Amino acid sequence: MRIRTEVLIDAPLDVVWRAFNDPAEITQWDASDDWRTTWASNDLRVGGLLRLRIEPRHGEAGFDFAATYTWVEPMRRIDWRMEDGRHVRVDFRETGAGVMVNQAFDAEAVPSIEEQYRDWQDVLESFACHAAAIAERAGTGGRGRAPPARTPPRGI
């Protein structure tokens, strides 16, 4: 099953794209209440690797994450395959209200679909806040628009 998350970001496309792909930016937004990304490297090209070091916030052992890019269309689309074979697709689309980021990924057997949706949506919303803050500091966005209300998970 595929799970889809999305967020509308009050920022220009170039800011959103850079914040999503720059390793220094990834470590600022790729986190949750339970974990954070402490290191990132990103070779953004087909066949290139996205590598992250994920550390729990509560002292347990961390782990390394790696994925291989299978599609890169600058400012529009990124696909990658994780080491366990699951696939992720991220689309970036400019709208009159900002940039819509849609993310679709193959679900794991566990945890529940709802929990996976919530975890991925939370990280995407963290990203949206980070990108909007960058735009606001640069004077190119940040009109005070909050992220859209969370919708229930849906397959695609």
Tab-separated table of C-alpha atoms in Angstrom:
chain	number	residue	atom	x	y	z
A	1	MET	CA	0.000	0.000	0.000
A	2	ARG	CA	1.103	3.561	-0.756
A	3	ILE	CA	0.603	6.349	1.767
A	4	ARG	CA	0.367	9.972	0.705
A	5	THR	CA	1.207	13.079	2.727
A	6	GLU	CA	1.127	16.685	1.597
A	7	VAL	CA	1.721	20.214	2.782
A	8	LEU	CA	1.383	23.716	1.342
A	9	ILE	CA	4.423	25.885	2.041
A	10	ASP	CA	4.397	29.669	2.010
A	11	ALA	CA	7.744	30.047	0.240
A	12	PRO	CA	9.144	30.264	-3.294
A	13	LEU	CA	9.947	27.022	-5.081
A	14	ASP	CA	13.722	27.608	-5.089
A	15	VAL	CA	13.727	28.047	-1.299
A	16	VAL	CA	11.623	24.915	-0.787
A	17	TRP	CA	13.803	22.844	-3.136
A	18	ARG	CA	17.051	23.958	-1.463
A	19	ALA	CA	15.700	23.422	2.063
A	20	PHE	CA	14.534	19.905	1.136
A	21	ASN	CA	17.856	18.863	-0.416
A	22	ASP	CA	20.691	20.775	1.274
A	23	PRO	CA	22.294	18.522	3.937
A	24	ALA	CA	22.770	21.461	6.327
A	25	GLU	CA	19.053	22.221	6.063
A	26	ILE	CA	17.954	18.564	6.322
A	27	THR	CA	19.491	18.315	9.796
A	28	GLN	CA	17.394	21.322	10.855
A	29	TRP	CA	13.974	19.912	9.929
A	30	ASP	CA	14.205	16.106	9.623
A	31	ALA	CA	13.110	15.287	13.175
A	32	SER	CA	10.242	14.339	15.432
A	33	ASP	CA	9.544	14.341	19.163
A	34	ASP	CA	11.372	11.001	19.442
A	35	TRP	CA	14.354	11.340	17.066
A	36	ARG	CA	16.459	13.767	15.042
A	37	THR	CA	18.807	13.688	12.076
A	38	THR	CA	22.296	14.586	13.278
A	39	TRP	CA	24.177	14.242	9.978
A	40	ALA	CA	23.221	14.224	6.305
A	41	SER	CA	24.868	13.914	2.921
A	42	ASN	CA	23.028	14.177	-0.360
A	43	ASP	CA	24.229	13.319	-3.872
A	44	LEU	CA	21.096	14.519	-5.689
A	45	ARG	CA	21.296	12.698	-9.020
A	46	VAL	CA	19.932	9.441	-10.402
A	47	GLY	CA	22.064	6.746	-8.779
A	48	GLY	CA	23.226	9.153	-6.064
A	49	LEU	CA	22.800	8.477	-2.362
A	50	LEU	CA	20.885	10.237	0.381
A	51	ARG	CA	22.514	9.286	3.672
A	52	LEU	CA	21.313	10.287	7.142
A	53	ARG	CA	22.350	9.557	10.717
A	54	ILE	CA	19.230	9.242	12.884
A	55	GLU	CA	19.570	9.510	16.663
A	56	PRO	CA	16.860	8.992	19.279
A	57	ARG	CA	16.284	11.915	21.627
A	58	HIS	CA	16.132	9.591	24.641
A	59	GLY	CA	19.471	7.797	24.633
A	60	GLU	CA	18.807	4.609	22.660
A	61	ALA	CA	21.111	3.550	19.819
A	62	GLY	CA	20.866	5.467	16.556
A	63	PHE	CA	21.043	4.140	13.019
A	64	ASP	CA	22.184	5.047	9.524
A	65	PHE	CA	19.626	5.561	6.757
A	66	ALA	CA	20.466	5.361	3.060
A	67	ALA	CA	18.429	5.647	-0.110
A	68	THR	CA	19.311	5.693	-3.810
A	69	TYR	CA	17.769	8.259	-6.136
A	70	THR	CA	15.867	6.757	-9.054
A	71	TRP	CA	14.400	9.970	-10.511
A	72	VAL	CA	15.516	13.586	-10.164
A	73	GLU	CA	13.731	16.359	-12.006
A	74	PRO	CA	15.005	19.632	-10.486
A	75	MET	CA	12.336	21.801	-8.861
A	76	ARG	CA	9.632	19.216	-9.713
A	77	ARG	CA	10.170	15.626	-8.574
A	78	ILE	CA	12.453	13.328	-6.620
A	79	ASP	CA	12.114	9.541	-6.243
A	80	TRP	CA	14.270	7.260	-4.151
A	81	ARG	CA	14.442	3.618	-3.135
A	82	MET	CA	15.273	2.829	0.475
A	83	GLU	CA	17.582	-0.027	1.431
A	84	ASP	CA	14.576	-2.219	2.289
A	85	GLY	CA	13.257	-1.787	-1.285
A	86	ARG	CA	10.437	0.626	-0.486
A	87	HIS	CA	9.918	3.541	-2.855
A	88	VAL	CA	9.302	7.238	-2.102
A	89	ARG	CA	8.127	9.904	-4.547
A	90	VAL	CA	8.096	13.630	-3.739
A	91	ASP	CA	6.478	16.186	-6.057
A	92	PHE	CA	6.885	19.964	-5.791
A	93	ARG	CA	4.243	22.159	-7.447
A	94	GLU	CA	3.967	25.925	-7.434
A	95	THR	CA	0.493	27.281	-6.715
A	96	GLY	CA	-0.863	30.782	-6.194
A	97	ALA	CA	-0.641	30.191	-2.446
A	98	GLY	CA	2.870	28.700	-2.275
A	99	VAL	CA	4.472	25.358	-3.035
A	100	MET	CA	2.506	22.139	-2.622
A	101	VAL	CA	4.727	19.230	-1.639
A	102	ASN	CA	3.172	15.777	-2.146
A	103	GLN	CA	4.969	12.749	-0.800
A	104	ALA	CA	3.952	9.155	-1.509
A	105	PHE	CA	5.699	6.153	-0.016
A	106	ASP	CA	5.371	2.401	0.271
A	107	ALA	CA	4.045	1.434	3.686
A	108	GLU	CA	5.771	-0.995	6.008
A	109	ALA	CA	3.924	-3.995	7.455
A	110	VAL	CA	4.174	-2.385	10.920
A	111	PRO	CA	3.475	0.043	12.517
A	112	SER	CA	-0.106	0.795	11.494
A	113	ILE	CA	-0.885	2.790	8.352
A	114	GLU	CA	-2.246	5.587	10.548
A	115	GLU	CA	0.965	5.759	12.600
A	116	GLN	CA	3.160	5.765	9.491
A	117	TYR	CA	1.022	8.515	7.975
A	118	ARG	CA	1.225	10.569	11.165
A	119	ASP	CA	5.018	10.150	11.459
A	120	TRP	CA	5.704	11.130	7.834
A	121	GLN	CA	3.169	13.982	7.922
A	122	ASP	CA	4.738	15.367	11.113
A	123	VAL	CA	8.169	15.444	9.482
A	124	LEU	CA	6.735	17.063	6.335
A	125	GLU	CA	5.062	19.732	8.472
A	126	SER	CA	8.359	20.325	10.289
A	127	PHE	CA	9.945	20.802	6.872
A	128	ALA	CA	7.190	23.241	5.828
A	129	CYS	CA	7.736	25.393	8.918
A	130	HIS	CA	11.492	25.394	8.330
A	131	ALA	CA	11.206	26.366	4.648
A	132	ALA	CA	8.620	29.077	5.398
A	133	ALA	CA	10.913	30.520	8.088
A	134	ILE	CA	13.799	30.688	5.609
A	135	ALA	CA	11.557	32.521	3.131
A	136	GLU	CA	10.304	34.888	5.795
A	137	ARG	CA	13.852	35.797	6.883
A	138	ALA	CA	14.719	36.443	3.222
A	139	GLY	CA	11.579	38.529	2.734
A	140	THR	CA	10.235	36.194	0.040
A	141	GLY	CA	7.369	34.504	1.875
A	142	GLY	CA	6.099	33.883	5.348
A	143	ARG	CA	2.785	35.648	5.166
A	144	GLY	CA	1.712	33.958	8.383
A	145	ARG	CA	-0.238	31.135	6.775
A	146	ALA	CA	-0.421	28.024	8.955
A	147	PRO	CA	-0.048	24.537	7.466
A	148	PRO	CA	-3.355	23.021	6.335
A	149	ALA	CA	-5.312	20.901	8.774
A	150	ARG	CA	-4.223	17.295	8.893
A	151	THR	CA	-6.323	14.924	6.854
A	152	PRO	CA	-6.647	11.199	7.502
A	153	PRO	CA	-4.298	8.817	5.678
A	154	ARG	CA	-5.209	7.703	2.193
A	155	GLY	CA	-3.646	5.326	-0.215
A	156	ILE	CA	-2.803	6.297	-3.769
